[in-house]
Amino acid sequence: GLFPAVLNLATNALITTNATCGEKGREMYCKLVEHVPGQPARNPQCRICDQKSRVPHQRHPITNAIDGKNTWWQSPSIQNGIEYHYVTITLDLQQIFQIAYVIVKAANSPRPGNWILERSLDGVDYQPWQYYAITDSECLTRYNIHPRPGTPSYIKDDEVICTSYYSKIHPLENGEIHTSLINGRPSADDPSPELLEFTSARFIRLRFQRIRTLNADLMMFAHKDPTEIDPIVTRRYYYSIKDISVGGMCICSGHAKACPLDPATNKSVCQCEHNTCGETCDRCCPGFNQKPWHAGTFLVKHECEPCNCHGKAEECYYDQDVADRNQSLNVHGEYIGGGVCVNCTNHTGGINCETCIDGYFRPKGVLPDSPDPCQPCSCNPNGSLHDTCVKDEKHAEGDMLPGFCHCKTGYAGESCDRCALGYKGYPECVPCNCSVTGSVNADPCVGPCICKEHVEGENCDQCKAGFFNLQKNNPKGCEECFCSGKTSVCTHSHLTYRTIEDMNGWYLTGLPGHIRVTPKQKRFDGHQQFSISNVAARKVLPETYYWSAPSSFLGNKVSAAAGGRLKFTVSYDFTEQEETVPLMIQSDVIIEGGDLKISTPKEGLHLQPSEEHTEEIVLQPESFFVHGTDVPVSRREFMTVLANVKRILIRATYSYGMNAIYRLRSVSMEAADHTSSGRKVASSVELCDCPPGYDGTSCESCWPRHRRVNGTIFGGVCAPCRCYGHAEFCDDITGECLDCKHNTGGSYCDRCLPGFYGDPTKGTAEDCQLCACPLNIPSNNFSPTCHFDRSRGLICDECPAGYVGPRCERCAEGYFGQPLIPGGSCQPCQCNNNLDFSVPGSCDSLSGACLICKPGTTGQFCERCADGYFGNALDARNCQ
């Protein structure tokens, strides 16, 4: 960045104060030096201050503090009243500056004792810069700030400290106070926003609150009446300032190295550089908004970059959305930045004035920076849809060139001023008898109509049964329905293509695919770019290796298999000078799926070093061969591969040189989609009338809960999964169910999981119920297992302690309760160990009453000795 020199800003400031000696008449003052009572002074220490005096040295106005001379400002002494401890000096710098330091030099008195240095942007709200106190304890008592002992130092960029360093009594004259606002702070070398805000000020205020005295305050406070105080003492105490220096510089946001004073306005004006404008260079100049404005720093200049308007506009603005979408071309020919041109001239328009406005076009071969690039369209109003023609090559599609008009149906010609082939009667063009698309007639208006092989109808305008997508450039007229061999009834789709542009997850691998290498990644021209060093790759990969596509390019891509385009950009160069090395002969793209590999012609690209090449491959059978052979790919093979793409490999290696760096960027693939809102219609995609169980545009998929038997696409079978409704998918080869639900398990979800019982073959979500053993008491310490008996129902394999029965429905000997009723359970009989549970019926199974106590005991709970026995039945259990 650029920064103006630090200057003394005080010399040009407006300075004021609320008290100056001699304003109310002549007054005597004495210096605080070498006074011995009763002895005549060699150099008289007492003088007169009078602001109205004609003698210059008797006047001490505030302007003396910034005139650069050996004069000074002086306040009234406290002989005039103790309120003159409180005096304020204010400097108005007349504009906001960045302040680096403030230096205050005393004259014929000691430096001020307690005072505050303050700043303000508007002269109304002031914030403290630093506090000064006679003692460290006064920092706390007067200003409520912990003192910073010793030489002033700063922990934070905007820290306000209190110091007693500059309030010492000595020297009695000519003392100095140095306050640094930038040096010593954390971000001094590269100022932070906090430091820049902290040091910005237009107004600077020195608020004096206590004169430094030789303990004369004690005497003053003892005498409330000023007339009782010895004036020989009090006239020695006053403030005097010989010089105030304010070191600072213009705020030019790091974009100016000079800031001269304008005599007309008496303001310093930034001489902005880096294509910036404004009083503080705080914005980019008109025409330089390709990138957002940033303040220059000590490390980065952040120069404003010109917009590329091809010479057709003077102004532009920055748009972050345009930058995010990489739509703005910069002056270096890269789509980096977000400059949008304003008020394009010469009938141009667009983000960079690169296209033409409606009703004009840029002829082929004419560049956007041509002086007069746009010519008016000449669209015949009778045959044109509107008066806007193809604006430039970027908007041209098919046979439409720049300047061509968009014709109504039946009209043709550059200006739509004649009937199209197959129509007659201009200016009212009506169809001829024979379809120009489906007939082979040289003149469709001369009959009879001779249809192409797969076309029928009186006018040759319909595909035969089993065919679809009538096209003029198809010699046979229509294409045969593929439909995976399941039906011959299909029609062309009205789907549009969407573009897959996923640059996340690409890796490098060899043809076997066992090893993966992660490439380096960075942004280039607004796009993700991958690179790999051949030296690094060859440590684990074979001589020929490939970029392997992420999952978004894989899976069912049948909707891309009819004219969609795979597009990518590759390049390479050498890190060191290499001898002439032969180029590799290799296929550029390999697609693997359905146990088959297909690839583009094996001679591939002949790519030279440092040459960037964008390749575009149409996804149709004619573009591919069976990999490793010269055998063309049949439509059946092509559709089988695209029905379940396992890998798409793009060649990385183009040379036998070891020191190569290979690069890949901007990969995209078109695929038709029900949700796409693109303009390119995928009419080559068939929509088949699939039989029950089959799904997909070409019947290449199966319904949910069905499987593609043995994975065969053409002629294959979609059979229902035998999972009784407990799984959505099953294995294509074995038919085994995948991810059984509803508490079922087994190869076909035909068993209840452990802890559950029921009949899974019923096919409902409630087939398998939780084993309730016992019925009403789920136990945290007992994991029940059970099985289902068709005649007896639920049978528990094991009962917890205290329960018996096939369903744990009764209480065991020694337990009582009613486990079959809701909330019921089996509890141990409470018989005080005076009952033998091995004796059947010794405890009532319903009430828990103790019925057969051990000999010698009795009671409902066998809790006492029987008649004729003595002892303790509960604790000692010694009835005898």
Short mmCIF file of N, CA, C and O in Angstrom, two decimals, residues 289-291 305-310 326-339 341 351-352 525-526:
data_model
loop_
_atom_site.label_atom_id
_atom_site.label_comp_id
_atom_site.label_asym_id
_atom_site.label_seq_id
_atom_site.Cartn_x
_atom_site.Cartn_y
_atom_site.Cartn_z
N ASN A 289 -13.97 -1.25 -11.31
CA ASN A 289 -14.68 -2.03 -10.29
C ASN A 289 -14.74 -3.51 -10.62
O ASN A 289 -15.70 -4.20 -10.27
N GLN A 290 -13.71 -4.04 -11.28
CA GLN A 290 -13.70 -5.47 -11.59
C GLN A 290 -13.62 -6.30 -10.32
O GLN A 290 -14.15 -7.40 -10.24
N LYS A 291 -12.93 -5.76 -9.31
CA LYS A 291 -12.84 -6.42 -8.01
C LYS A 291 -13.32 -5.45 -6.94
O LYS A 291 -13.27 -4.24 -7.14
N GLU A 305 -9.01 -2.80 -10.10
CA GLU A 305 -8.74 -3.35 -11.43
C GLU A 305 -9.76 -2.83 -12.43
O GLU A 305 -10.95 -2.74 -12.13
N PRO A 306 -9.32 -2.48 -13.63
CA PRO A 306 -10.27 -1.95 -14.62
C PRO A 306 -11.25 -3.03 -15.08
O PRO A 306 -10.92 -4.20 -15.16
N CYS A 307 -12.48 -2.60 -15.36
CA CYS A 307 -13.46 -3.50 -15.95
C CYS A 307 -13.13 -3.65 -17.44
O CYS A 307 -12.57 -2.75 -18.07
N ASN A 308 -13.52 -4.78 -17.98
CA ASN A 308 -13.33 -5.01 -19.42
C ASN A 308 -14.66 -4.73 -20.11
O ASN A 308 -15.54 -5.58 -20.16
N CYS A 309 -14.81 -3.51 -20.62
CA CYS A 309 -16.03 -3.13 -21.33
C CYS A 309 -15.79 -3.04 -22.83
O CYS A 309 -16.62 -2.47 -23.56
N HIS A 310 -14.65 -3.59 -23.28
CA HIS A 310 -14.31 -3.61 -24.70
C HIS A 310 -14.39 -2.21 -25.31
O HIS A 310 -14.76 -2.04 -26.48
N ASN A 326 -18.78 -16.47 -12.11
CA ASN A 326 -17.69 -16.37 -13.10
C ASN A 326 -18.21 -15.88 -14.45
O ASN A 326 -17.93 -16.44 -15.49
N GLN A 327 -18.97 -14.79 -14.42
CA GLN A 327 -19.60 -14.29 -15.65
C GLN A 327 -18.92 -13.04 -16.21
O GLN A 327 -19.26 -12.60 -17.30
N SER A 328 -18.01 -12.45 -15.45
CA SER A 328 -17.39 -11.19 -15.89
C SER A 328 -15.97 -11.44 -16.37
O SER A 328 -15.15 -12.04 -15.66
N LEU A 329 -15.68 -10.99 -17.59
CA LEU A 329 -14.36 -11.16 -18.20
C LEU A 329 -13.48 -9.99 -17.80
O LEU A 329 -13.86 -8.82 -17.97
N ASN A 330 -12.27 -10.28 -17.25
CA ASN A 330 -11.38 -9.16 -16.89
C ASN A 330 -10.48 -8.79 -18.07
O ASN A 330 -10.55 -9.41 -19.15
N VAL A 331 -9.63 -7.80 -17.88
CA VAL A 331 -8.81 -7.30 -18.99
C VAL A 331 -7.71 -8.29 -19.37
O VAL A 331 -7.05 -8.13 -20.39
N HIS A 332 -7.53 -9.35 -18.54
CA HIS A 332 -6.53 -10.37 -18.84
C HIS A 332 -7.14 -11.57 -19.55
O HIS A 332 -6.48 -12.58 -19.75
N GLY A 333 -8.42 -11.45 -19.89
CA GLY A 333 -9.08 -12.55 -20.59
C GLY A 333 -9.52 -13.68 -19.68
O GLY A 333 -9.79 -14.79 -20.15
N GLU A 334 -9.62 -13.42 -18.37
CA GLU A 334 -10.03 -14.45 -17.42
C GLU A 334 -11.38 -14.08 -16.81
O GLU A 334 -11.68 -12.89 -16.62
N TYR A 335 -12.17 -15.10 -16.49
CA TYR A 335 -13.46 -14.84 -15.85
C TYR A 335 -13.25 -14.79 -14.35
O TYR A 335 -13.63 -15.68 -13.60
N ILE A 336 -12.59 -13.71 -13.91
CA ILE A 336 -12.31 -13.50 -12.49
C ILE A 336 -12.77 -12.09 -12.14
O ILE A 336 -12.37 -11.11 -12.77
N GLY A 337 -13.61 -11.97 -11.12
CA GLY A 337 -14.11 -10.67 -10.70
C GLY A 337 -15.58 -10.52 -11.02
O GLY A 337 -16.22 -11.42 -11.58
N GLY A 338 -16.14 -9.35 -10.64
CA GLY A 338 -17.57 -9.14 -10.82
C GLY A 338 -17.92 -7.79 -11.40
O GLY A 338 -18.96 -7.22 -11.06
N GLY A 339 -17.07 -7.25 -12.29
CA GLY A 339 -17.35 -5.96 -12.90
C GLY A 339 -18.51 -6.04 -13.89
O GLY A 339 -18.54 -6.92 -14.75
N CYS A 341 -20.49 -3.63 -16.64
CA CYS A 341 -20.40 -2.36 -17.34
C CYS A 341 -21.75 -1.64 -17.36
O CYS A 341 -22.80 -2.26 -17.44
N ILE A 351 -22.76 -7.98 -19.68
CA ILE A 351 -21.91 -7.67 -18.52
C ILE A 351 -20.66 -6.92 -18.94
O ILE A 351 -20.22 -5.98 -18.27
N ASN A 352 -20.06 -7.32 -20.07
CA ASN A 352 -18.83 -6.69 -20.55
C ASN A 352 -19.04 -5.92 -21.85
O ASN A 352 -18.07 -5.70 -22.60
N ASP A 525 -9.00 -19.56 -13.30
CA ASP A 525 -10.04 -18.97 -14.17
C ASP A 525 -11.44 -19.18 -13.59
O ASP A 525 -12.41 -19.37 -14.32
N GLY A 526 -11.53 -19.18 -12.27
CA GLY A 526 -12.85 -19.36 -11.66
C GLY A 526 -13.31 -20.80 -11.60
O GLY A 526 -14.43 -21.07 -11.20
#
